[in-house]
RNA sequence: GGGCGUUUAGCUCAGUUGGUAGAGCGCUUCCCUUACAAGGAAGAUGUCGGGAGUUCGAGCCUCUCAACGCCCACCA
């Protein structure tokens, strides 16, 4: 990278691969736990081993990398910890699907063989997604990469489980859980999604025992009736209250069950009477506990009717769906089906496979969440942990304040096996880090919810439980957590609770929540919809920096979802190309050596002062916005500065008169400011620049800051006048179709001091032939333009159309007058003059004066023309 | 049922303490002016969802209505 020539069009891919390799070869991303510099650390939200890179990762990783690179340039010791999640159910599903293709199930292999197979697969795919992240330019420390099932994480998981158990915060018990008959496992509440479905409400008549009459209940799930243990009515319901304490006879089976009273029953819903099936409905389960009722299971783990005394023989073994149909038929032929109505209701679905959940009575492990949630609520309320944007705090708090116990056991094989051991003969249970006696004790077959281990991610990756580990000491707690709002409950909340419980510190101080990536119609991207965009394709087509810049530009502070389409990334590509070419121009036009390129304030032109002033403002706002996580704003500011200020004006002016040192200084520092967003192109150009380099690359240079010595506001204002003049003259040329080759003469009535400085600019940029200064020039056959109080006359014999010119002037005057009217109205208002801040009033007065002057100028001009 | 978000130019969206609206794409006209046509110059386009209020002044604050979207809850 020593040649100073740059190719004419920017070849993003070639450059990016080369540059990333350069950083890797130089170990640029490696964090030093022994460094004395202040620490900045981020842990990656570990992508699933099963995963391939998608747009969500692209956004998430880009934002993290921006923060990481920014802080690295602020000269902090930066650790970005990469790694993957074993993703229990998701991974097991993939492997089982592969087996199914061979006509096998996991049971054909047995646990050991199955795990062997899964490990092979996981090892093969573990680094794939992190390798893909490198295509995004991710500057994480691969030497530290972790996996939630590696030895360190497994030890942390065991320790946490045992400690929580010993503190009484983990318990095992028979409760109703969300059971997925396809995954063959319990899942937690947050893994259950509800979908609205059209169903039926069946009203079934239960005959009273030992007397005439019947009670009619309403149900959406008649097949569960065989597990009924009571009929419940509201004690305040006059229709039924006398029946409480009596019994009824169940249709089809003849079993006798009591009628009970419970406030939970809604008098106005259905028939006002409710069958109670504790083993298959969460609410009924609660009612059953209150009334000390038995729990009768009639549906098994596969979602089929059980073969037991409660289920009629002809239904045994049928699926839930078949059994429902058959049950209804049987009820009908027994003439106990009173009525069927359409009923829209919500049905729980497994988040992983969308199978309808079966609420099932089951023996599972739970974490008692209330005591853990309290400090987690406190940490957010007191501001120890801040959410950005702030509104997510409310969301988090609401969930935390209504937290329910967390079912953590899964009937899977892939995951952390629960460290509970049962005596083979006595059944005695021991919860411990190790099996007390492998000959006599057998480990619990269940594994833990994936989120149990990812909940420990910020500290289990830093050496914990060894709190003297250098990484733990240097880099924990981490600084910022970056993620989408979709996993606040699954992951963020659990990291906070676990972090506080086990390290007594919040695992991070800021949670930066961004939106989700959607397709151009606002639809969530999914493989099944076929609307996904592959970031790898985008990188191939437009380049990684283009992808990063575009995403960043679209990522606004409010954390709105981001709609994308392929073509949107042309924006970033075009910008990269612009940067490349502008840099090419600069490098081609530098004749001085790096030692000669010194800023010499005494030689600055007003243009130099203007661009230095603009850059200085740019550096200031960029830093402020990065500090406040307004990352999209940063992209906008940098884009605007580079295109509208540096390229459109300063580079153009430099073709007339150049200060090489300023040209190079501003470019180099702009590249630094941009580096966190577009790391490769900025590094590639920087390497070729004739500047002093005492770091390996641009990535560890100092991040530019506001510098008082570059405050040149007065000159900047003058320069704006120059630009306005040039634009006004160009407008005249365009308006009257002055041929490109033709030069114009202009007569300026005042402000000679400034204009005489910039005659070469006018000549080159507005194709001016001659400049005269005259207070009252002859105005015939001329066009005019006004810039503040200055009038410029442009004789255009042969081209000028007087009416057209009058109309043009009139239009400008109308616009100015409208503005003036509004300001005048304000200034006439005593309330405004007295009530508004002094500066605002002063500003309005100045504006008024300026507007009046300019309007008078135009009026005079029009008068002369007509 | 509870909570949150969105509504600004044809499209996608910015708009940080209230001071009188911007970008990208698209569109019109001109230009391959030796950094860049993935470019340059000039230009058109908005009763800031409706209504009311606070204020000297509202895209921004308050209330209300409407449409769309999301989250939580889960009355069988």
Coordinates of C-alpha atoms in Angstrom, one line a residue, chain A residues 363-865:
Chain A
X363 CA -42.7 -31.7 36.4
X364 CA -40.2 -28.9 35.6
X365 CA -37.6 -26.6 37.0
X366 CA -38.3 -23.0 37.6
X367 CA -36.5 -19.8 38.6
X368 CA -38.3 -17.8 41.2
X369 CA -38.1 -14.4 39.5
X370 CA -39.6 -11.9 42.0
X371 CA -36.6 -11.6 44.3
X372 CA -34.3 -11.4 41.3
X373 CA -36.4 -8.8 39.6
X374 CA -36.3 -6.3 42.4
X375 CA -32.7 -5.2 42.0
X376 CA -33.1 -5.3 38.2
X377 CA -36.0 -2.9 38.5
X378 CA -34.1 -0.7 40.8
X379 CA -31.0 -0.5 38.6
X380 CA -33.1 0.9 35.7
X381 CA -35.2 3.2 37.9
X382 CA -32.1 4.7 39.5
X383 CA -30.4 5.1 36.1
X384 CA -27.6 2.7 36.7
X385 CA -28.7 1.1 33.5
X386 CA -30.0 3.5 30.8
X387 CA -32.1 2.4 27.8
X388 CA -31.8 4.3 24.6
X389 CA -34.3 5.3 23.4
X390 CA -35.7 5.9 26.9
X391 CA -39.2 4.6 26.1
X392 CA -38.0 1.0 26.3
X393 CA -37.4 1.4 30.0
X394 CA -41.2 1.6 30.6
X395 CA -41.6 -1.6 28.5
X396 CA -38.9 -3.3 30.5
X397 CA -40.2 -2.2 33.9
X398 CA -43.8 -3.2 33.1
X399 CA -42.6 -6.7 32.3
X400 CA -40.3 -6.9 35.2
X401 CA -42.9 -5.7 37.7
X402 CA -45.3 -8.4 36.5
X403 CA -42.7 -11.0 36.2
X404 CA -43.7 -14.7 36.5
X405 CA -41.5 -17.6 37.4
X406 CA -39.3 -18.8 34.6
X407 CA -39.6 -22.4 33.4
X408 CA -36.0 -23.3 32.6
X409 CA -36.0 -27.0 32.0
X410 CA -36.3 -28.3 28.4
X411 CA -36.8 -31.9 27.4
X412 CA -34.1 -31.7 24.9
X413 CA -30.6 -33.2 24.5
X414 CA -28.7 -30.2 23.1
X415 CA -27.8 -27.9 25.9
X416 CA -26.5 -27.6 29.5
X417 CA -27.7 -30.7 31.3
X418 CA -29.2 -29.8 34.6
X419 CA -26.8 -30.4 37.5
X420 CA -29.2 -32.4 39.6
X421 CA -28.4 -36.0 40.4
X422 CA -30.8 -38.7 41.6
X423 CA -29.8 -41.7 43.6
X424 CA -30.5 -44.8 41.5
X425 CA -32.3 -46.6 44.4
X426 CA -33.6 -44.1 46.8
X427 CA -34.3 -41.3 44.3
X428 CA -32.7 -38.8 46.6
X429 CA -31.8 -35.6 44.7
X430 CA -28.5 -33.8 45.0
X431 CA -27.9 -30.5 43.2
X432 CA -24.2 -30.0 42.8
X433 CA -21.4 -28.9 40.5
X434 CA -20.4 -32.6 40.0
X435 CA -22.0 -35.9 40.3
X436 CA -21.4 -37.0 43.9
X437 CA -21.0 -40.7 42.9
X438 CA -21.4 -41.6 39.2
X439 CA -21.9 -45.3 40.1
X440 CA -25.0 -44.6 42.2
X441 CA -26.4 -41.3 40.9
X442 CA -27.8 -40.4 37.6
X443 CA -28.0 -36.9 36.2
X444 CA -31.3 -35.2 35.5
X445 CA -32.1 -35.8 31.8
X446 CA -33.4 -32.3 31.1
X447 CA -31.3 -29.4 29.8
X448 CA -31.6 -25.7 30.5
X449 CA -33.3 -23.1 28.4
X450 CA -30.8 -21.5 26.0
X451 CA -31.4 -18.1 27.5
X452 CA -30.2 -19.4 30.8
X453 CA -26.7 -19.4 29.6
X454 CA -26.9 -16.4 27.4
X455 CA -28.2 -14.5 30.4
X456 CA -24.8 -14.9 31.9
X457 CA -23.0 -13.9 28.7
X458 CA -21.4 -10.6 29.8
X459 CA -19.6 -12.2 32.7
X460 CA -19.3 -15.9 31.8
X461 CA -17.2 -14.7 28.8
X462 CA -14.9 -12.6 31.1
X463 CA -13.6 -15.5 33.2
X464 CA -16.3 -15.5 35.8
X465 CA -16.7 -17.2 38.3
X466 CA -13.0 -16.4 38.6
X467 CA -13.4 -12.7 39.6
X468 CA -9.6 -12.2 39.6
X469 CA -9.5 -13.0 35.9
X470 CA -7.8 -10.1 34.1
X471 CA -10.7 -9.8 31.6
X472 CA -13.2 -9.7 34.3
X473 CA -11.3 -7.1 36.2
X474 CA -10.6 -4.9 33.2
X475 CA -13.6 -5.3 31.0
X476 CA -16.5 -6.1 33.3
X477 CA -19.0 -4.5 33.6
X478 CA -19.3 -3.9 29.9
X479 CA -20.2 -0.5 28.6
X480 CA -22.9 -0.7 26.0
X481 CA -25.3 -3.4 24.9
X482 CA -26.6 -3.1 21.4
X483 CA -29.6 -5.1 20.3
X484 CA -33.1 -5.1 18.8
X485 CA -36.2 -4.6 21.0
X486 CA -37.4 -8.1 20.2
X487 CA -35.1 -9.7 22.7
X488 CA -35.4 -7.3 25.6
X489 CA -37.4 -9.9 27.7
X490 CA -35.6 -13.0 26.5
X491 CA -32.2 -11.7 26.9
X492 CA -31.6 -8.2 28.2
X493 CA -33.8 -8.6 31.2
X494 CA -32.2 -11.9 32.1
X495 CA -28.7 -10.5 31.8
X496 CA -29.6 -7.7 34.1
X497 CA -31.1 -10.0 36.8
X498 CA -28.3 -12.5 36.6
X499 CA -25.5 -9.9 36.4
X500 CA -26.8 -8.1 39.5
X501 CA -27.3 -11.3 41.4
X502 CA -23.9 -12.8 40.7
X503 CA -21.6 -9.9 40.2
X504 CA -23.5 -7.3 42.2
X505 CA -23.0 -4.9 39.3
X506 CA -25.2 -4.2 36.3
X507 CA -23.6 -6.0 33.3
X508 CA -23.7 -2.9 31.2
X509 CA -24.6 0.8 31.8
X510 CA -26.3 1.5 28.5
X511 CA -28.7 -0.6 26.5
X512 CA -28.9 0.8 22.9
X513 CA -32.0 -0.5 21.3
X514 CA -32.4 -0.2 17.5
X515 CA -35.2 -1.0 15.2
X516 CA -35.8 -4.1 13.1
X517 CA -34.9 -4.5 9.4
X518 CA -38.0 -4.8 7.2
X519 CA -38.5 -5.1 3.5
X520 CA -39.6 -2.2 1.3
X521 CA -43.2 -2.8 2.2
X522 CA -42.6 -2.8 5.9
X523 CA -43.0 -6.6 6.2
X524 CA -40.7 -8.5 8.5
X525 CA -38.1 -10.4 6.5
X526 CA -38.4 -14.1 6.5
X527 CA -37.3 -17.1 4.5
X528 CA -40.9 -18.4 4.2
X529 CA -42.1 -15.1 2.7
X530 CA -39.2 -15.0 0.4
X531 CA -38.5 -11.3 1.0
X532 CA -35.1 -11.6 2.6
X533 CA -32.1 -9.7 1.4
X534 CA -28.8 -11.3 1.9
X535 CA -26.2 -8.9 3.3
X536 CA -23.5 -11.0 1.7
X537 CA -25.0 -10.3 -1.7
X538 CA -25.3 -6.6 -0.9
X539 CA -21.6 -6.6 0.1
X540 CA -20.6 -8.3 -3.1
X541 CA -22.7 -5.9 -5.1
X542 CA -22.1 -2.6 -3.4
X543 CA -19.3 -3.1 -0.9
X544 CA -19.3 -3.4 2.9
X545 CA -18.8 0.2 3.6
X546 CA -21.7 1.1 1.3
X547 CA -23.9 -1.3 3.2
X548 CA -22.7 0.1 6.6
X549 CA -23.1 3.7 5.6
X550 CA -26.6 3.2 4.1
X551 CA -27.8 1.3 7.2
X552 CA -26.3 3.9 9.5
X553 CA -27.9 6.7 7.6
X554 CA -31.3 5.0 7.8
X555 CA -30.9 4.2 11.5
X556 CA -32.6 7.1 13.3
X557 CA -32.5 7.9 17.0
X558 CA -36.0 6.9 17.8
X559 CA -35.2 3.3 16.9
X560 CA -37.7 3.1 14.2
X561 CA -37.8 0.0 12.0
X562 CA -35.8 0.3 8.9
X563 CA -37.3 -0.5 5.5
X564 CA -34.8 -1.5 2.9
X565 CA -34.6 -2.6 -0.7
X566 CA -31.6 -3.5 -2.8
X567 CA -31.4 -0.2 -4.6
X568 CA -31.2 1.8 -1.4
X569 CA -27.6 0.7 -1.1
X570 CA -26.7 2.6 -4.2
X571 CA -26.7 5.6 -1.9
X572 CA -23.8 4.3 0.1
X573 CA -21.9 3.0 -2.9
X574 CA -22.2 6.3 -4.6
X575 CA -20.9 8.1 -1.5
X576 CA -17.9 5.7 -1.3
X577 CA -17.1 6.4 -4.9
X578 CA -17.3 10.1 -4.3
X579 CA -14.9 9.8 -1.4
X580 CA -12.6 7.7 -3.5
X581 CA -12.5 10.1 -6.4
X582 CA -12.2 13.3 -4.3
X583 CA -9.3 11.7 -2.5
X584 CA -7.8 10.7 -5.8
X585 CA -8.0 14.3 -6.9
X586 CA -6.3 15.5 -3.7
X587 CA -3.5 13.0 -3.9
X588 CA -2.9 13.7 -7.5
X589 CA -2.6 17.4 -6.8
X590 CA -0.2 17.4 -3.9
X591 CA 3.3 18.3 -4.8
X592 CA 4.6 18.7 -1.3
X593 CA 6.1 16.0 0.9
X594 CA 4.5 15.1 4.2
X595 CA 7.1 17.2 6.1
X596 CA 6.3 20.2 4.0
X597 CA 2.5 19.9 4.5
X598 CA 2.2 22.2 7.6
X599 CA -0.7 24.3 8.4
X600 CA 0.3 28.0 8.2
X601 CA -2.5 30.2 9.5
X602 CA -0.9 33.3 8.1
X603 CA -1.3 32.0 4.6
X604 CA -5.0 31.0 4.9
X605 CA -7.4 32.5 2.4
X606 CA -11.0 33.0 3.4
X607 CA -11.8 29.8 1.7
X608 CA -9.3 28.0 3.8
X609 CA -10.7 29.5 7.0
X610 CA -14.2 28.7 5.9
X611 CA -13.5 25.0 5.3
X612 CA -11.5 24.7 8.5
X613 CA -14.3 26.3 10.4
X614 CA -16.8 24.0 8.7
X615 CA -14.8 21.0 9.5
X616 CA -14.4 22.1 13.1
X617 CA -18.2 22.4 13.5
X618 CA -18.6 19.0 11.8
X619 CA -16.1 17.4 14.3
X620 CA -18.0 18.9 17.2
X621 CA -21.4 17.7 16.2
X622 CA -20.2 14.3 15.2
X623 CA -18.7 13.7 18.6
X624 CA -21.8 15.1 20.4
X625 CA -24.0 12.8 18.4
X626 CA -21.9 9.7 18.8
X627 CA -21.9 10.3 22.6
X628 CA -25.7 10.5 22.5
X629 CA -26.1 7.4 20.2
X630 CA -27.5 9.6 17.4
X631 CA -25.6 7.5 14.9
X632 CA -27.9 8.1 11.9
X633 CA -27.4 11.9 12.5
X634 CA -23.6 11.3 12.3
X635 CA -23.9 9.8 8.9
X636 CA -26.0 12.7 7.7
X637 CA -23.6 15.3 9.0
X638 CA -20.6 13.6 7.5
X639 CA -22.3 13.1 4.2
X640 CA -23.4 16.7 4.1
X641 CA -20.0 18.0 5.0
X642 CA -18.1 16.0 2.5
X643 CA -20.4 16.5 -0.5
X644 CA -21.8 20.0 0.0
X645 CA -18.9 21.6 1.6
X646 CA -15.6 19.9 0.8
X647 CA -16.3 18.5 -2.7
X648 CA -18.8 21.0 -4.1
X649 CA -16.9 24.1 -3.0
X650 CA -13.5 23.6 -1.4
X651 CA -12.1 21.1 -3.9
X652 CA -13.5 23.2 -6.7
X653 CA -11.9 26.3 -5.3
X654 CA -8.7 24.5 -4.9
X655 CA -8.5 24.1 -8.6
X656 CA -8.1 27.9 -8.8
X657 CA -5.9 28.5 -5.8
X658 CA -4.9 25.8 -3.4
X659 CA -3.4 25.4 0.0
X660 CA -2.2 21.8 -0.1
X661 CA -1.8 21.6 3.7
X662 CA -5.4 22.5 4.3
X663 CA -6.7 20.3 1.5
X664 CA -4.8 17.3 3.0
X665 CA -5.6 18.2 6.6
X666 CA -9.3 18.4 6.1
X667 CA -9.4 15.3 4.1
X668 CA -7.4 13.3 6.5
X669 CA -9.4 14.4 9.5
X670 CA -12.6 13.8 7.7
X671 CA -11.5 10.3 7.0
X672 CA -10.9 9.8 10.7
X673 CA -14.3 11.1 11.6
X674 CA -15.9 8.8 9.0
X675 CA -13.7 5.8 9.9
X676 CA -16.1 4.1 12.4
X677 CA -18.9 4.0 9.8
X678 CA -16.8 3.3 6.7
X679 CA -13.7 1.6 8.0
X680 CA -12.2 0.1 4.9
X681 CA -12.2 2.9 2.4
X682 CA -11.0 5.4 5.0
X683 CA -8.2 3.1 5.9
X684 CA -7.2 2.4 2.3
X685 CA -7.0 6.1 1.5
X686 CA -5.3 7.1 4.7
X687 CA -2.6 4.6 4.0
X688 CA -1.8 6.3 0.8
X689 CA -1.9 9.8 2.2
X690 CA 1.2 12.0 2.7
X691 CA 0.7 12.4 6.4
X692 CA 2.7 11.6 9.4
X693 CA 1.7 8.1 10.6
X694 CA 2.6 7.0 14.0
X695 CA -0.1 4.4 14.3
X696 CA -0.6 1.1 12.4
X697 CA -3.6 2.5 10.7
X698 CA -6.3 5.1 10.7
X699 CA -8.2 2.9 13.1
X700 CA -6.0 3.8 16.0
X701 CA -5.4 7.5 15.2
X702 CA -6.9 10.1 17.5
X703 CA -10.5 10.9 16.8
X704 CA -10.8 14.5 15.7
X705 CA -12.3 16.9 18.2
X706 CA -13.5 20.5 18.2
X707 CA -10.5 22.9 18.2
X708 CA -11.0 26.5 19.1
X709 CA -8.2 27.6 16.9
X710 CA -10.3 26.8 13.8
X711 CA -13.1 29.1 14.8
X712 CA -13.4 31.4 11.8
X713 CA -17.0 32.3 11.9
X714 CA -16.6 35.8 10.4
X715 CA -14.8 34.5 7.3
X716 CA -17.2 31.7 7.0
X717 CA -20.0 34.2 6.7
X718 CA -18.2 36.0 4.0
X719 CA -17.6 32.8 2.1
X720 CA -21.3 32.0 2.2
X721 CA -21.9 35.3 0.4
X722 CA -19.4 34.3 -2.2
X723 CA -21.3 31.0 -2.7
X724 CA -24.6 32.7 -2.9
X725 CA -23.2 35.1 -5.5
X726 CA -21.9 32.2 -7.6
X727 CA -25.2 30.4 -7.4
X728 CA -27.1 33.5 -8.3
X729 CA -24.9 34.1 -11.4
X730 CA -25.3 30.5 -12.4
X731 CA -29.0 30.9 -12.0
X732 CA -29.0 33.9 -14.4
X733 CA -27.0 31.9 -16.9
X734 CA -29.4 29.0 -16.8
X735 CA -32.5 31.2 -16.8
X736 CA -31.4 33.1 -19.9
X737 CA -29.7 30.2 -21.6
X738 CA -26.3 31.8 -21.8
X739 CA -24.3 29.4 -23.9
X740 CA -21.7 27.5 -21.9
X741 CA -18.8 28.9 -23.9
X742 CA -20.0 32.5 -23.4
X743 CA -18.6 34.5 -20.5
X744 CA -20.5 37.2 -18.8
X745 CA -19.5 40.6 -17.6
X746 CA -20.7 41.8 -14.2
X747 CA -21.0 45.1 -12.4
X748 CA -21.0 45.0 -8.6
X749 CA -22.3 48.1 -6.8
X750 CA -20.7 47.6 -3.4
X751 CA -18.8 45.3 -1.0
X752 CA -15.8 45.8 -3.2
X753 CA -13.3 44.6 -0.5
X754 CA -14.8 41.2 -0.4
X755 CA -15.5 40.8 -4.1
X756 CA -12.1 41.9 -5.3
X757 CA -10.6 39.0 -3.3
X758 CA -12.7 36.4 -5.1
X759 CA -12.6 37.5 -8.7
X760 CA -10.8 34.3 -9.8
X761 CA -13.5 32.3 -8.2
X762 CA -16.2 34.2 -10.1
X763 CA -14.2 33.8 -13.3
X764 CA -13.9 30.1 -13.0
X765 CA -17.1 29.0 -11.3
X766 CA -19.6 31.4 -12.8
X767 CA -17.7 32.0 -16.1
X768 CA -17.3 35.7 -15.5
X769 CA -15.3 37.6 -18.0
X770 CA -14.8 40.9 -16.3
X771 CA -15.8 42.5 -13.0
X772 CA -16.4 46.2 -12.6
X773 CA -17.4 48.1 -9.5
X774 CA -19.9 50.9 -10.2
X775 CA -22.5 52.2 -7.9
X776 CA -25.0 53.1 -10.6
X777 CA -24.4 51.2 -13.7
X778 CA -26.6 51.6 -16.8
X779 CA -29.2 48.9 -16.4
X780 CA -30.5 48.4 -20.0
X781 CA -30.7 44.9 -21.4
X782 CA -29.3 43.5 -18.2
X783 CA -30.2 40.9 -15.7
X784 CA -29.7 41.4 -12.0
X785 CA -29.1 39.5 -8.9
X786 CA -29.1 40.6 -5.4
X787 CA -27.1 39.1 -2.6
X788 CA -28.1 40.7 0.6
X789 CA -27.5 44.4 0.1
X790 CA -25.3 44.0 -3.0
X791 CA -26.7 44.3 -6.5
X792 CA -24.9 42.7 -9.4
X793 CA -25.8 43.8 -12.9
X794 CA -25.2 41.4 -15.7
X795 CA -25.5 43.0 -19.2
X796 CA -27.0 40.4 -21.5
X797 CA -27.7 42.2 -24.8
X798 CA -29.3 39.8 -27.2
X799 CA -30.2 37.2 -24.6
X800 CA -32.3 39.1 -22.2
X801 CA -36.0 39.0 -22.2
X802 CA -37.2 41.9 -20.1
X803 CA -40.5 40.4 -19.1
X804 CA -38.9 37.2 -18.1
X805 CA -36.4 39.1 -16.0
X806 CA -39.2 41.2 -14.4
X807 CA -41.0 38.0 -13.6
X808 CA -37.9 36.4 -12.1
X809 CA -37.3 39.4 -9.9
X810 CA -40.9 39.6 -8.9
X811 CA -40.8 36.0 -7.9
X812 CA -37.8 36.5 -5.6
X813 CA -39.4 39.6 -4.2
X814 CA -42.6 37.8 -3.4
X815 CA -40.7 35.2 -1.5
X816 CA -38.7 37.8 0.5
X817 CA -41.8 39.9 1.2
X818 CA -43.6 37.0 2.6
X819 CA -40.8 36.5 5.0
X820 CA -40.6 40.1 5.8
X821 CA -44.3 40.3 6.6
X822 CA -44.0 37.5 9.0
X823 CA -41.0 39.1 10.7
X824 CA -42.7 42.6 10.8
X825 CA -45.8 41.2 12.3
X826 CA -43.7 39.6 15.0
X827 CA -41.8 42.8 15.7
X828 CA -44.9 44.8 15.9
X829 CA -46.2 42.6 18.6
X830 CA -45.2 44.0 22.0
X831 CA -45.6 40.6 23.6
X832 CA -43.0 39.2 21.3
X833 CA -40.5 42.1 21.7
X834 CA -40.9 42.0 25.4
X835 CA -41.5 38.3 26.0
X836 CA -39.1 36.5 23.6
X837 CA -35.5 36.1 24.4
X838 CA -33.3 39.0 23.6
X839 CA -31.2 37.2 21.0
X840 CA -34.3 36.1 19.2
X841 CA -35.6 39.6 19.0
X842 CA -32.2 40.9 17.9
X843 CA -32.0 38.3 15.2
X844 CA -35.4 39.2 13.9
X845 CA -34.5 42.9 13.7
X846 CA -31.3 42.1 11.8
X847 CA -33.3 39.9 9.5
X848 CA -35.8 42.6 9.0
X849 CA -33.2 45.1 8.1
X850 CA -31.5 42.8 5.6
X851 CA -34.8 41.8 4.0
X852 CA -35.9 45.4 3.6
X853 CA -32.6 46.4 2.0
X854 CA -32.8 43.5 -0.5
X855 CA -36.4 44.1 -1.3
X856 CA -35.8 47.8 -1.9
X857 CA -33.0 46.8 -4.2
X858 CA -35.2 44.5 -6.2
X859 CA -38.0 47.1 -6.3
X860 CA -35.7 49.7 -7.8
X861 CA -34.4 47.2 -10.3
X862 CA -37.9 46.3 -11.4
X863 CA -38.8 50.0 -11.7
X864 CA -35.9 50.6 -14.0
X865 CA -36.7 47.6 -16.1

